[in-house]
Coordinates of C-alpha atoms in Angstrom, one line a residue:
M2 CA 0.0 0.1 0.0
A3 CA 1.2 3.6 -1.1
R4 CA 1.9 6.1 1.8
D5 CA 1.8 9.8 1.8
S6 CA 5.1 11.1 1.3
K7 CA 4.3 13.9 4.3
N8 CA 3.6 11.1 6.7
L9 CA 6.8 9.0 5.8
T10 CA 9.8 9.0 8.4
G11 CA 13.2 9.6 7.2
V12 CA 14.2 6.0 6.9
Q13 CA 11.0 5.1 4.8
K14 CA 11.9 7.9 2.4
A15 CA 15.2 6.4 1.8
A16 CA 13.8 3.0 1.2
I17 CA 11.7 4.8 -1.7
L18 CA 15.1 6.2 -2.6
F19 CA 16.8 3.4 -2.9
I20 CA 13.8 1.6 -5.0
T21 CA 13.8 4.2 -7.0
L22 CA 17.6 4.4 -7.8
G23 CA 17.8 0.5 -8.5
P24 CA 19.4 -1.9 -7.4
E25 CA 23.3 -0.6 -8.5
A26 CA 23.0 2.8 -7.8
A27 CA 21.5 1.7 -4.0
A28 CA 23.8 -0.7 -3.1
G29 CA 27.0 2.0 -3.8
I30 CA 25.5 4.0 -1.4
I31 CA 23.9 1.7 1.4
K32 CA 27.1 0.3 2.2
K33 CA 28.2 3.3 3.3
L34 CA 25.7 3.8 5.8
P35 CA 26.0 2.4 9.3
E36 CA 25.3 -1.2 10.0
P37 CA 21.6 -0.2 12.1
E38 CA 20.4 2.3 9.4
I39 CA 21.2 -0.6 6.9
Q40 CA 18.8 -2.8 8.8
K41 CA 15.8 -0.2 9.1
I42 CA 16.4 0.8 5.5
T43 CA 16.6 -2.8 4.5
Y44 CA 13.3 -3.6 7.0
E45 CA 11.2 -0.9 5.1
I46 CA 12.4 -1.8 1.4
A47 CA 11.0 -5.2 2.3
N48 CA 7.6 -4.1 3.6
I49 CA 6.8 -1.3 0.5
T50 CA 4.4 -2.7 -1.6
S51 CA 3.7 0.1 -4.0
V52 CA 4.7 3.6 -4.6
K53 CA 2.9 6.1 -6.3
S54 CA 4.8 7.6 -9.6
D55 CA 4.8 11.2 -8.0
Q56 CA 5.7 10.3 -4.8
K57 CA 9.3 8.8 -6.0
K58 CA 9.4 11.9 -8.3
E59 CA 8.9 14.0 -4.4
I60 CA 11.4 12.3 -2.8
L61 CA 14.0 12.0 -5.5
Q62 CA 13.7 15.9 -5.4
E63 CA 14.0 16.2 -2.2
F64 CA 17.1 13.7 -2.2
I65 CA 18.2 16.0 -5.0
E66 CA 17.9 19.4 -3.2
M67 CA 19.6 17.9 -0.1
N68 CA 22.5 17.2 -1.7
K69 CA 22.8 20.5 -3.4
A70 CA 22.4 21.9 -0.1
K71 CA 25.5 19.9 1.5
D72 CA 27.4 20.9 -1.5
Y73 CA 26.9 24.7 -0.9
L74 CA 27.7 24.0 2.8
L75 CA 30.8 22.3 2.1
E76 CA 32.2 25.0 -0.3
G77 CA 30.8 28.1 1.6
G78 CA 29.4 27.4 4.6
I79 CA 25.8 28.0 6.1
E80 CA 25.2 31.7 4.3
Y81 CA 26.4 30.8 1.5
A82 CA 23.9 27.6 1.3
K83 CA 21.2 29.4 2.2
N84 CA 21.6 32.4 -0.3
L85 CA 21.8 29.9 -3.4
L86 CA 19.0 28.0 -1.9
S87 CA 16.9 31.1 -1.2
K88 CA 17.2 32.0 -4.7
A89 CA 16.7 28.9 -6.2
L90 CA 13.5 27.5 -4.0
G91 CA 12.8 30.3 -1.4
S92 CA 13.9 31.3 1.8
Q93 CA 11.4 29.0 3.7
R94 CA 12.2 26.1 1.6
A95 CA 15.9 26.7 2.0
I96 CA 15.7 26.6 5.7
E97 CA 13.6 23.2 6.1
I98 CA 16.2 21.7 3.6
L99 CA 18.9 22.9 5.5
D100 CA 18.1 22.0 8.7
K101 CA 17.2 18.1 7.6
V102 CA 21.2 18.4 6.1
T103 CA 22.4 19.9 9.4
E104 CA 20.5 17.0 11.3
A105 CA 21.3 14.2 9.2
T106 CA 25.3 15.2 9.3
Q107 CA 25.6 15.7 12.8
Q108 CA 23.6 12.6 13.1
F109 CA 26.3 9.9 11.7
R110 CA 29.5 12.4 12.1
P111 CA 32.2 11.5 14.4
F112 CA 32.1 12.6 18.0
A113 CA 27.9 13.0 18.0
I114 CA 28.0 12.8 21.8
A115 CA 30.6 15.3 22.1
R116 CA 28.9 17.6 20.1
K117 CA 25.8 17.2 22.5
A118 CA 28.1 18.3 25.6
D119 CA 29.3 21.3 27.0
A120 CA 32.1 23.3 26.6
P121 CA 33.2 23.5 29.9
Q122 CA 32.2 19.5 30.3
L123 CA 34.5 18.9 27.3
L124 CA 37.4 21.1 28.5
N125 CA 37.6 19.4 31.7
I126 CA 37.9 15.8 30.2
I127 CA 40.5 17.2 27.2
S128 CA 42.2 19.8 28.8
D129 CA 45.1 17.5 29.8
E130 CA 45.4 15.5 26.4
H131 CA 48.2 15.6 23.9
P132 CA 47.6 19.1 21.8
Q133 CA 47.2 16.6 18.5
T134 CA 44.1 14.9 20.2
I135 CA 42.6 18.1 21.3
A136 CA 43.2 19.6 17.7
L137 CA 41.4 16.4 16.3
I138 CA 38.3 16.9 18.5
L139 CA 38.1 20.2 18.0
C140 CA 37.8 19.9 14.3
Y141 CA 34.7 17.7 14.9
L142 CA 33.0 20.4 16.9
Q143 CA 30.7 23.1 16.1
A144 CA 33.0 26.3 15.7
D145 CA 31.3 28.1 18.8
K146 CA 31.8 25.2 21.0
A147 CA 35.7 24.8 19.6
G148 CA 36.3 28.5 19.8
Q149 CA 35.2 28.4 23.6
I150 CA 37.3 25.4 24.4
L151 CA 40.5 26.9 22.4
S152 CA 40.0 30.2 24.1
A153 CA 40.0 28.6 27.6
L154 CA 43.0 26.1 27.3
P155 CA 46.5 27.6 28.8
E156 CA 48.0 30.3 26.6
N157 CA 51.2 28.0 25.8
V158 CA 48.9 25.3 24.4
Q159 CA 46.5 27.6 22.6
A160 CA 48.8 28.3 19.6
E161 CA 49.9 24.6 19.3
V162 CA 46.8 23.3 19.2
A163 CA 45.4 25.9 16.8
Y164 CA 48.6 25.0 14.6
R165 CA 47.7 21.5 14.4
I166 CA 44.4 22.1 13.6
A167 CA 45.6 24.2 10.8
T168 CA 48.1 21.8 9.2
M169 CA 45.8 18.9 9.6
S170 CA 45.2 16.7 6.7
N171 CA 44.5 13.0 6.2
T172 CA 43.5 11.4 9.8
S173 CA 43.1 7.7 10.0
Q174 CA 39.7 6.5 10.7
M175 CA 40.7 4.0 13.1
V176 CA 42.7 6.5 14.8
V177 CA 39.4 8.7 15.1
K178 CA 37.4 5.9 16.2
E179 CA 39.8 5.1 18.8
I180 CA 39.5 8.6 20.3
E181 CA 36.0 8.9 19.9
K182 CA 35.5 5.6 21.6
V183 CA 37.6 6.6 24.4
L184 CA 35.8 10.4 24.7
D185 CA 32.4 8.6 24.6
D186 CA 33.4 6.4 27.7
K187 CA 34.5 9.5 29.8
L188 CA 31.4 11.7 28.7
S189 CA 28.7 8.9 28.8
S190 CA 28.2 9.5 32.8
I191 CA 27.9 13.1 31.9
V192 CA 26.1 13.2 28.5
K193 CA 22.7 11.1 28.4
S194 CA 23.0 10.9 24.8
D195 CA 19.7 9.0 23.8
M196 CA 17.8 11.8 25.6
K197 CA 16.3 14.8 24.1
V198 CA 15.2 17.9 25.7
I199 CA 11.4 18.5 24.8
G200 CA 8.7 20.7 26.1
G201 CA 9.1 23.8 28.3
V202 CA 8.0 27.4 27.8
Q203 CA 9.7 28.3 24.6
T204 CA 8.3 25.3 23.2
I205 CA 4.9 26.1 23.8
V206 CA 5.6 29.8 22.7
D207 CA 7.2 28.5 19.4
I208 CA 3.7 26.5 19.0
L209 CA 1.4 29.7 20.2
N210 CA 3.3 31.8 17.5
Q211 CA 2.2 29.6 15.0
V212 CA -1.9 29.7 15.9
D213 CA -4.6 31.7 15.3
R214 CA -5.1 34.6 17.4
T215 CA -8.5 33.2 19.0
T216 CA -6.9 30.0 19.7
E217 CA -3.9 31.6 21.3
K218 CA -6.5 33.4 23.6
N219 CA -8.0 30.7 24.6
I220 CA -4.8 28.6 25.6
T221 CA -3.3 31.9 27.2
E222 CA -6.6 32.6 29.4
G223 CA -6.9 28.6 30.3
L224 CA -3.5 29.0 31.8
E225 CA -4.0 32.0 33.6
K226 CA -6.7 30.1 35.8
E227 CA -4.3 27.1 36.0
D228 CA -1.1 29.0 37.1
A229 CA -1.1 32.7 36.4
E230 CA 3.2 33.1 37.1
L231 CA 3.6 30.4 34.0
A232 CA 0.8 32.5 31.7
E233 CA 3.0 35.7 32.5
K234 CA 5.9 34.0 31.9
I235 CA 4.8 32.5 28.4
K236 CA 2.9 35.8 27.4
G237 CA 6.5 37.7 28.0
S238 CA 8.4 35.3 26.0
M239 CA 5.6 35.7 23.0
F240 CA 5.8 38.1 19.8
V241 CA 2.7 39.1 18.2
F242 CA 2.1 41.0 15.3
E243 CA 1.6 44.4 17.1
D244 CA 4.9 43.9 18.5
I245 CA 6.5 45.2 15.8
I246 CA 6.6 48.8 17.1
T247 CA 9.3 47.6 19.5
L248 CA 11.6 46.6 16.7
D249 CA 14.2 49.2 15.9
D250 CA 13.9 50.8 12.5
V251 CA 16.9 48.9 11.1
S252 CA 15.6 45.6 12.2
I253 CA 11.7 46.7 10.5
Q254 CA 13.4 47.5 7.0
R255 CA 15.5 43.9 7.4
V256 CA 12.1 42.3 8.0
L257 CA 10.1 44.1 5.4
R258 CA 12.9 42.6 2.5
E259 CA 11.8 39.2 3.6
V260 CA 7.8 40.0 3.3
D261 CA 5.8 40.1 0.3
T262 CA 3.9 42.9 -0.5
K263 CA 0.6 41.2 -0.7
E264 CA 1.1 39.7 2.6
L265 CA 1.8 42.9 4.4
S266 CA -1.3 44.8 3.0
L267 CA -3.4 42.0 3.9
A268 CA -1.8 42.1 7.6
L269 CA -2.1 45.6 8.0
K270 CA -5.7 45.9 7.2
G271 CA -7.3 47.0 10.2
C272 CA -4.6 46.9 12.3
S273 CA -3.5 49.8 14.9
E274 CA -2.3 53.2 13.6
E275 CA 1.2 53.1 15.4
V276 CA 1.8 49.5 13.6
A277 CA 1.1 50.9 10.0
D278 CA 3.1 54.0 10.8
A279 CA 6.3 51.9 11.8
I280 CA 6.0 50.2 8.6
F281 CA 5.6 53.0 6.5
R282 CA 8.5 55.1 8.1
N283 CA 10.4 52.3 7.1
Q284 CA 9.5 52.1 3.3
S285 CA 10.3 54.9 0.5
K286 CA 7.6 57.3 0.3
R287 CA 6.7 55.5 -3.3
A288 CA 6.7 52.1 -1.8
S289 CA 4.8 53.6 1.4
A290 CA 2.1 55.2 -1.0
A291 CA 1.9 52.0 -3.2
L292 CA 1.2 50.0 0.1
K293 CA -1.8 52.1 1.0
E294 CA -3.1 51.8 -2.2
D295 CA -3.0 48.2 -1.9
I296 CA -4.6 48.1 1.7
E297 CA -7.5 50.4 0.4
F298 CA -7.9 48.3 -3.1
L299 CA -8.4 45.2 -0.9
G300 CA -11.9 46.0 0.2
P301 CA -13.7 44.0 3.0
V302 CA -11.7 41.1 3.8
R303 CA -12.3 38.0 6.6
L304 CA -10.3 38.3 9.7
M305 CA -9.0 34.9 9.4
D306 CA -7.0 35.7 6.1
V307 CA -5.6 39.1 8.0
E308 CA -4.4 37.2 11.0
K309 CA -3.0 34.4 8.9
A310 CA -0.8 37.3 7.1
Q311 CA 0.4 38.1 10.3
Q312 CA 1.3 35.1 11.7
K313 CA 3.4 34.4 8.4
I314 CA 5.3 38.0 9.1
V315 CA 5.7 36.9 12.9
G316 CA 7.1 33.8 11.6
I317 CA 9.7 35.8 9.7
I318 CA 10.6 37.7 12.3
R319 CA 11.0 35.1 14.8
R320 CA 13.5 33.2 12.0
L321 CA 15.3 36.7 11.6
D322 CA 15.7 36.8 15.5
E323 CA 16.8 33.1 15.8
S324 CA 19.5 33.4 12.9
G325 CA 20.8 36.6 14.9
E326 CA 19.8 39.3 11.7
I327 CA 17.7 41.1 14.3
V328 CA 17.0 41.1 18.0
L329 CA 13.5 41.3 19.9
S330 CA 13.5 42.6 23.4
R331 CA 11.3 40.6 25.4
G332 CA 12.5 42.0 29.0
G333 CA 14.4 40.4 31.7
E334 CA 17.6 38.4 30.9
D335 CA 16.8 39.2 26.6
A336 CA 16.4 43.2 27.5
I337 CA 18.3 45.5 25.1
I338 CA 20.5 48.1 27.0
V339 CA 21.2 51.0 24.5

């Protein structure tokens, strides 16, 4: 029985991809995978009875896009990959693909447990190792984490480790595996590699920022009855469309470069004068005049459509905030001091 692509797991998609590629091409790829993954994919292949033609095309296209993303990442880094993919596929699709590629790369990359550990934890374990060993480990860590560890090493060790990283070329996979095993054993009591942090305030904030305003209001009001302190914490962490007025002009201009004009005109329909002014003053006179005309031309619109457009813009703002391109002031620890 054929299944909907949207409901397929990564392993199921891989199984369909190998069926699509044929035995010869599939064999060349599958033999390079870890044994547990081979077993999972083999099981799925054995249990697939039929695959729709459009499903094959869809999964093959995703495979091609992810490979392009991987090549771009290797060629020029995350921003380079994001720019090229955005031009070809659009910003949202580019982010989705890069997230999948990054997740898949980190899952099978050596020192996976070390990548999940905190920098101070790793520093305590590897600080007494030989500079060559430290250099090898840092090569497999996230750049920011490796930077923290390198900065915390004794000054007489920092330069030597940096030199060894810069001059490192080919390294025996056997050596990598041996060092990884020793490090994993030391970290096993500190890092629970099979556990993932889920839930929490930020998770519900992320979810609420994706629902319609009515649902959001019902949930927050219900939370206030259950736990007023928690409800206040959640509301304090949320960003709604009207909060655009809290952004500085440079951030608003950055957001506007990502927003579709039709989407913006719909989002501004019926919004407060303060929000509209914040948008208009960050556009050229010509652009703001055209936007005002678009809003008038819309005529009566459904509230549902307005809220949907506003949520899309909020989504763009949150993405830019997460990537560090703009900063949202939420008070407390995240408050911006000028």
